[in-house]
PDB file of C-alpha atoms in Angstrom:
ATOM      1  CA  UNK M   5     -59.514 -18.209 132.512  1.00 46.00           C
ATOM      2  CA  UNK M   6     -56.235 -16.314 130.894  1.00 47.00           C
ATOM      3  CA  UNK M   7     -54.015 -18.061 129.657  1.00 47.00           C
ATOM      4  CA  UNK M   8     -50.691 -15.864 128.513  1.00 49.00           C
ATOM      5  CA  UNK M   9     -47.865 -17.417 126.257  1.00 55.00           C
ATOM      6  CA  UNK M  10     -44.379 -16.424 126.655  1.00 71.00           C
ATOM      7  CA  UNK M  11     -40.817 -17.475 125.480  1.00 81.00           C
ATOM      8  CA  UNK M  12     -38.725 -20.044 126.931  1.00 89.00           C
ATOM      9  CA  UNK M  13     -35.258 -17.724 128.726  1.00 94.00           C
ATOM     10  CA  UNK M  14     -32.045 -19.699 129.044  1.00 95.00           C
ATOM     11  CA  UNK M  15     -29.601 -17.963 131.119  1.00 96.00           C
ATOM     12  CA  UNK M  16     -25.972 -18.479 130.824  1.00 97.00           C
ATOM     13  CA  UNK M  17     -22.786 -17.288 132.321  1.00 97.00           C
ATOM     14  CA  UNK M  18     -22.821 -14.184 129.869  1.00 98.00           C
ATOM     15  CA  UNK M  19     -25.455 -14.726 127.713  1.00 98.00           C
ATOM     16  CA  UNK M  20     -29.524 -14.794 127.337  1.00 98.00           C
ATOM     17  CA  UNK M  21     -31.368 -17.113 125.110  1.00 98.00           C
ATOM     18  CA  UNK M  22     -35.057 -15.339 124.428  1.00 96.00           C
ATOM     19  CA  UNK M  23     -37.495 -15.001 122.068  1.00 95.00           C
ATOM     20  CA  UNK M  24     -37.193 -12.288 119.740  1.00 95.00           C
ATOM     21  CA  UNK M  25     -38.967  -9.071 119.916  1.00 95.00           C
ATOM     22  CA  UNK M  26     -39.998  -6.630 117.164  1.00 94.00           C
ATOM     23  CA  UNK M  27     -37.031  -4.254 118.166  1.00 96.00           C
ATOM     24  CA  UNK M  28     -34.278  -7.358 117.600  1.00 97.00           C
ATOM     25  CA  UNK M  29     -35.242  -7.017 113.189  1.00 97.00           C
ATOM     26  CA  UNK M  30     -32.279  -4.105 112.843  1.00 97.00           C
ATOM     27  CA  UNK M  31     -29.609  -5.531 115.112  1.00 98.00           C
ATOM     28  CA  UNK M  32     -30.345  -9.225 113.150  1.00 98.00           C
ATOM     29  CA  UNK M  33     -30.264  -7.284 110.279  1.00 98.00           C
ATOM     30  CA  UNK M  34     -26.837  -5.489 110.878  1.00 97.00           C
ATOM     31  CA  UNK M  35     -25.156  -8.679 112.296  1.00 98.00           C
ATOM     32  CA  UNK M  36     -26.525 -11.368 109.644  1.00 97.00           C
ATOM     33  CA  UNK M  37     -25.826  -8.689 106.427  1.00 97.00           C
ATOM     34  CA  UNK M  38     -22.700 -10.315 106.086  1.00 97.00           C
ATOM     35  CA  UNK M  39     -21.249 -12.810 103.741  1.00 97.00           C
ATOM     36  CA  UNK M  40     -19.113 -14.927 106.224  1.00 97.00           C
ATOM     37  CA  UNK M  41     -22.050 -15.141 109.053  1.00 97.00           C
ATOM     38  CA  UNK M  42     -24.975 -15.745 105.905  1.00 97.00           C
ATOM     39  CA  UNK M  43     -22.728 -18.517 103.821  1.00 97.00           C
ATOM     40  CA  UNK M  44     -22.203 -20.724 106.152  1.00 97.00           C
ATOM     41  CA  UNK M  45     -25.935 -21.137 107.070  1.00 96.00           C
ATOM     42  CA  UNK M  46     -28.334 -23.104 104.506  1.00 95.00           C
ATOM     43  CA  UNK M  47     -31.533 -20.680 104.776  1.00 93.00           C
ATOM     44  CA  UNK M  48     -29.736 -16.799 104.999  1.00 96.00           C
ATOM     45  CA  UNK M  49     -29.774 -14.995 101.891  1.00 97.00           C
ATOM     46  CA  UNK M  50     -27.055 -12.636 100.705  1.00 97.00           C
ATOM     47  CA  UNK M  51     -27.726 -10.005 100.876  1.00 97.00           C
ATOM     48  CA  UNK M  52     -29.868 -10.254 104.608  1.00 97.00           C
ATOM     49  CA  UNK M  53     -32.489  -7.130 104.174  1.00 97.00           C
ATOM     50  CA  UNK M  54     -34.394  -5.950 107.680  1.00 96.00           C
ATOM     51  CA  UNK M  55     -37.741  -7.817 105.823  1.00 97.00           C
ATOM     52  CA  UNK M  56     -36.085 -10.970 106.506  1.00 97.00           C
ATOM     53  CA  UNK M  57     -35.239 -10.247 109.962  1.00 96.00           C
ATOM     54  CA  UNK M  58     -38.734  -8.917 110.690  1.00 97.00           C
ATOM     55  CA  UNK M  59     -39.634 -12.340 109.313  1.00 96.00           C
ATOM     56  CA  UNK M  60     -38.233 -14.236 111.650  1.00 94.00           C
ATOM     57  CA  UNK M  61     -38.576 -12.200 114.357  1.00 95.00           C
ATOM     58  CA  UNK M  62     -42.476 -12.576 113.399  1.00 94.00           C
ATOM     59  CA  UNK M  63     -41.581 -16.619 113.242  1.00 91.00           C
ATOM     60  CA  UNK M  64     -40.104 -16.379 116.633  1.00 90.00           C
ATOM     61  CA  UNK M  65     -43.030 -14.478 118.212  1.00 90.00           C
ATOM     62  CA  UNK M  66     -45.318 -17.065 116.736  1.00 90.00           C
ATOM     63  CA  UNK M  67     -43.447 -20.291 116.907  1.00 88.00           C
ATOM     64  CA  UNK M  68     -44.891 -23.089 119.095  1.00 86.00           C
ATOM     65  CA  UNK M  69     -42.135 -23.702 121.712  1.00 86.00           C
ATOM     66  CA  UNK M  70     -43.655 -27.237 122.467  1.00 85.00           C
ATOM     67  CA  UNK M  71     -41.833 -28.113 119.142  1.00 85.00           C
ATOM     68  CA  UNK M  72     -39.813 -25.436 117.199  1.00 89.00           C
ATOM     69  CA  UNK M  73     -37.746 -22.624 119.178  1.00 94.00           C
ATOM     70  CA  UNK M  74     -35.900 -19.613 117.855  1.00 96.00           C
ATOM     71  CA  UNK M  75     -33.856 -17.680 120.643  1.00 97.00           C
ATOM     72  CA  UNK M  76     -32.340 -14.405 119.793  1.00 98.00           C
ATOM     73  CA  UNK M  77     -28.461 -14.829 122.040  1.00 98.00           C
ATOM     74  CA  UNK M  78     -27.807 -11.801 123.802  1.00 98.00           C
ATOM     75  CA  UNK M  79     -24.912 -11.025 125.350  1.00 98.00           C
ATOM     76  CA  UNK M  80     -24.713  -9.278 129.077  1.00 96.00           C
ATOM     77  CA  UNK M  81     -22.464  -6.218 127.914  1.00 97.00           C
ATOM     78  CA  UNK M  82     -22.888  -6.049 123.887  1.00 97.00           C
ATOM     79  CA  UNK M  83     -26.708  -6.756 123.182  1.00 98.00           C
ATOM     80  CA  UNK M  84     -27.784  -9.011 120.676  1.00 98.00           C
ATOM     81  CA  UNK M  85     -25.460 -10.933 119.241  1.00 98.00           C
ATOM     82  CA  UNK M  86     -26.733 -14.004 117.096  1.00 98.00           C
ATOM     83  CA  UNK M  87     -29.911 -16.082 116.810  1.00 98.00           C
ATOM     84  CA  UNK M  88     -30.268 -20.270 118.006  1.00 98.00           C
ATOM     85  CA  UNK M  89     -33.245 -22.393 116.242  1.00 96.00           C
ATOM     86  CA  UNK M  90     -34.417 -25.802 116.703  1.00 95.00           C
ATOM     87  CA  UNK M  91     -36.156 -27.048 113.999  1.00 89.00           C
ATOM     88  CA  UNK M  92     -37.927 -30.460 112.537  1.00 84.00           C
ATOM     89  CA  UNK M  93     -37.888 -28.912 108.883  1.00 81.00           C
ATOM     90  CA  UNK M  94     -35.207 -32.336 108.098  1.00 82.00           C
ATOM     91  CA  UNK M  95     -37.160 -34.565 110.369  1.00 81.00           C
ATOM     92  CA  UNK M  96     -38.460 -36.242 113.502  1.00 85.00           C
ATOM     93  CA  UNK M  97     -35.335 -35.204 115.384  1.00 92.00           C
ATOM     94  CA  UNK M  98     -35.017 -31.152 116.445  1.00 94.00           C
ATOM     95  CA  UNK M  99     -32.161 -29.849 114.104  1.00 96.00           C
ATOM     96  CA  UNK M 100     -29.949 -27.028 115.954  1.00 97.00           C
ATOM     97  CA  UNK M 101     -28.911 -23.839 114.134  1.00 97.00           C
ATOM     98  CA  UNK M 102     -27.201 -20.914 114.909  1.00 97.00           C
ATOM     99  CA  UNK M 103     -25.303 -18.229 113.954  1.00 97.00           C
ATOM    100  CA  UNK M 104     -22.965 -15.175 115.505  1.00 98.00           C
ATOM    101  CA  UNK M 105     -22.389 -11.757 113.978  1.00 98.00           C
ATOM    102  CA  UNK M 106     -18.284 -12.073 112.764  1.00 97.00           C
ATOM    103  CA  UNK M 107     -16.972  -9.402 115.799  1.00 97.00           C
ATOM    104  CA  UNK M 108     -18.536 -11.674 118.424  1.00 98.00           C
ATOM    105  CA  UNK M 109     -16.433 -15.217 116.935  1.00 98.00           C
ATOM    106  CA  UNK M 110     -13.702 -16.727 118.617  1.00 97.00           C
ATOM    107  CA  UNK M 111     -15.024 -15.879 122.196  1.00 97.00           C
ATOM    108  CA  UNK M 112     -16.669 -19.273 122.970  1.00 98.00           C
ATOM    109  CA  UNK M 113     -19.895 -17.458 122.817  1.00 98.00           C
ATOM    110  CA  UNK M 114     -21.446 -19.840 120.194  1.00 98.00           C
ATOM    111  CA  UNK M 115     -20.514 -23.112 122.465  1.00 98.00           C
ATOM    112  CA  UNK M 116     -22.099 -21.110 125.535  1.00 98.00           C
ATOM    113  CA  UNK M 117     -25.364 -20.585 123.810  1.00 98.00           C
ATOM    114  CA  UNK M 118     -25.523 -24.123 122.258  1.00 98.00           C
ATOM    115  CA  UNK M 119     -24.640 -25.492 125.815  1.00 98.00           C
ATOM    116  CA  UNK M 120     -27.309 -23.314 127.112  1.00 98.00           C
ATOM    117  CA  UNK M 121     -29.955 -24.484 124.585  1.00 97.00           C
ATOM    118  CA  UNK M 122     -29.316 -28.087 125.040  1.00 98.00           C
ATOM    119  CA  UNK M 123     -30.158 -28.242 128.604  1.00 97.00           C
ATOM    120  CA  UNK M 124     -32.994 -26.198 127.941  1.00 96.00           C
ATOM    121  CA  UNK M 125     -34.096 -29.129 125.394  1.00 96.00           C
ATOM    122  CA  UNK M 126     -33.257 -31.265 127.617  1.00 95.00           C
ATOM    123  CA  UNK M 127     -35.075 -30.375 131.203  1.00 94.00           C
ATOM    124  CA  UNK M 128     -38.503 -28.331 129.112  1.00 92.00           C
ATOM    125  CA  UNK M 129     -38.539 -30.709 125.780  1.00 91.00           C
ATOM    126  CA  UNK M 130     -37.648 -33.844 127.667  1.00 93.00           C
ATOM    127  CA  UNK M 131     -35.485 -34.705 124.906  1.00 92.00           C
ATOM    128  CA  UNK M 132     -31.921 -36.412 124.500  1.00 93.00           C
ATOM    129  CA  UNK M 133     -31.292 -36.291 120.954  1.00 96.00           C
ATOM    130  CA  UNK M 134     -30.672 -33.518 118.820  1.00 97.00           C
ATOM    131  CA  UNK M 135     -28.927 -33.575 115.276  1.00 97.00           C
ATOM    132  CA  UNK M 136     -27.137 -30.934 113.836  1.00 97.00           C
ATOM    133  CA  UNK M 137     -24.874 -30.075 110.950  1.00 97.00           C
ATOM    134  CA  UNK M 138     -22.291 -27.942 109.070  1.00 98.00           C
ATOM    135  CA  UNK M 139     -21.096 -27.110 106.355  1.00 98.00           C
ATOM    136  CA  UNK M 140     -17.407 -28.917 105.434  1.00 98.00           C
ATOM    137  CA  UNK M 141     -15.506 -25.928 104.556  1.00 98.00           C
ATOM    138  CA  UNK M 142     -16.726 -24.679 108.407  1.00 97.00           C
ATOM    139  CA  UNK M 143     -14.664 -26.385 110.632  1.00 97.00           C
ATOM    140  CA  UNK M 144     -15.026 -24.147 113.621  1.00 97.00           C
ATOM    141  CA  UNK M 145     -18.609 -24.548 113.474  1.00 97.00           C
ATOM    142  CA  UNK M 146     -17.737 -28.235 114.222  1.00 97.00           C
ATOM    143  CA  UNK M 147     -15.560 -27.775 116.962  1.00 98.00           C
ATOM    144  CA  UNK M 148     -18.348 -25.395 118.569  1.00 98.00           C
ATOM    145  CA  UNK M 149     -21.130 -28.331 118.289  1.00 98.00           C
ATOM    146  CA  UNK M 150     -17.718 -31.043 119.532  1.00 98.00           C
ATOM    147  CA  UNK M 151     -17.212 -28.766 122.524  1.00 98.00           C
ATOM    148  CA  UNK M 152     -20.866 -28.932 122.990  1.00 98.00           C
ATOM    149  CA  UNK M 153     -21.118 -32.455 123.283  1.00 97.00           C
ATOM    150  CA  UNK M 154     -22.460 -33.446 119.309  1.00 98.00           C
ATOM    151  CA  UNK M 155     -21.077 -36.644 118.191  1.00 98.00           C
ATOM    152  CA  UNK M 156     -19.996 -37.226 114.042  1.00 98.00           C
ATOM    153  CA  UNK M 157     -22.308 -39.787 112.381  1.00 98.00           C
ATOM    154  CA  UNK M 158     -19.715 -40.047 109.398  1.00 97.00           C
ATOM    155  CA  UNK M 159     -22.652 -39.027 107.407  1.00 98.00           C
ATOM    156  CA  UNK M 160     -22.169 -36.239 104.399  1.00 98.00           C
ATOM    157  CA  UNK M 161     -25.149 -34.782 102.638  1.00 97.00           C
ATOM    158  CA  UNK M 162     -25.066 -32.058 100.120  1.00 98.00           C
ATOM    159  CA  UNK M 163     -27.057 -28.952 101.127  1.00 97.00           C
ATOM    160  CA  UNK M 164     -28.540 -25.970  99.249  1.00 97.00           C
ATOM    161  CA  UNK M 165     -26.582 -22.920 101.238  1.00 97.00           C
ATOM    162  CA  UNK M 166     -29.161 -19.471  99.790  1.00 97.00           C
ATOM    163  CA  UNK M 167     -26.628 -16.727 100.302  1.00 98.00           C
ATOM    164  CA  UNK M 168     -24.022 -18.920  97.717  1.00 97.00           C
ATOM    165  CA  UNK M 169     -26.840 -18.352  95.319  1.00 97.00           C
ATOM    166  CA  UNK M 170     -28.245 -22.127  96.115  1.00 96.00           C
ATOM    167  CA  UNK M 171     -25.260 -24.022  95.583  1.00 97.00           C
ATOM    168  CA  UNK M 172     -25.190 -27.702  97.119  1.00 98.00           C
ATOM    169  CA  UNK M 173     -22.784 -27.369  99.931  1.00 98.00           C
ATOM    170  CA  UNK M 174     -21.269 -30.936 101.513  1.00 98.00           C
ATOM    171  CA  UNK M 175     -22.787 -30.594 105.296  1.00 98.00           C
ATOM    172  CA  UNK M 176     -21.144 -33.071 107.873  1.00 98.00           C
ATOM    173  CA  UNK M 177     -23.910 -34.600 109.886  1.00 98.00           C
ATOM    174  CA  UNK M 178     -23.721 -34.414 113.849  1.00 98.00           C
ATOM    175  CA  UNK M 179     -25.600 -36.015 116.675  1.00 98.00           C
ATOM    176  CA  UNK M 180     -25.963 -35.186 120.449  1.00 98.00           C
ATOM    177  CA  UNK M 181     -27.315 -37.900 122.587  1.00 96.00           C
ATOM    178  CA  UNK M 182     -28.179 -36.559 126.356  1.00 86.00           C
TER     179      UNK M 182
END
């Protein structure tokens, strides 16, 4: 008996959720070198090096779908574009992450790929709650996970945010409920 693992694909209209591959490390590397995508995550340092894309690119090849997930977001036309994660590193509840490379903002591609994940959560994980969060001074992160269908708790909690060398960040807590 062979039994052969493989990543989870989400389609979307224009995008692809799938695990990363070794090749992804440069193009994570060239979109998440930046201070505006890195400082408004909590675990990106500043400067991103291709070691810590090959890092997670090795976490993604490795991960156990059944209860973490880390999709690379490629788009139809432009390639990789941004990486999604769920995540239990806060909890019992999967936490949702994500980020876009700064030219591919503003394009609704973000709310596309978190759409796309949560059904995928929903219909393989059999789950219908997922929590989320971002950082105050992000606002349009907020209005992505809104559009999405996440829900504010009226909870604040300061988090550590590595590419602002550590500093505690106030993170507005989100939930979705399915």
């Amino acid at each position: 008996m062979c039994a052969i693992e493989v990543s989870p694909v989400v389609s979307t209209e224009r995008l692809v959720l799938r695990g990363a591959v070794r090749n992804d490390a440069k193009r994570l590397t060239e979109l998440a070198n930046d201070i505006n995508v890195a400082g408004r995550t909590t675990s990106m340092p500043h400067p991103y090096r291709e070691a810590d894309a090959e890092a997670l690119v090795d976490r993604s090849m490795t991960c156990d779908w059944v209860r973490d997930a880390i999709f690379v977001i490629e788009h139809h036309a432009f390639g990789v574009v941004g990486l999604l994660d769920f995540d239990h590193a806060r909890g019992a509840r999967a936490e949702i992450g994500y980020f876009l490379g700064r030219r591919y903002w503003n394009r609704g591609y973000a709310t596309e790929a978190v759409r796309g994940a949560l059904r995928w959560v929903k219909r393989d994980w059999r789950r219908n709650v997922v929590v989320a969060g971002h950082f105050a001074d992000n606002p349009a992160s907020g209005q992505v996970l809104c559009k999405a269908g996440f829900l504010y708790t009226g909870d604040v909690e300061l988090r550590p945010c590595a590419a602002r060398d550590g500093a505690q960040v106030p993170t507005r807590l989100m939930v979705w409920l399915a």
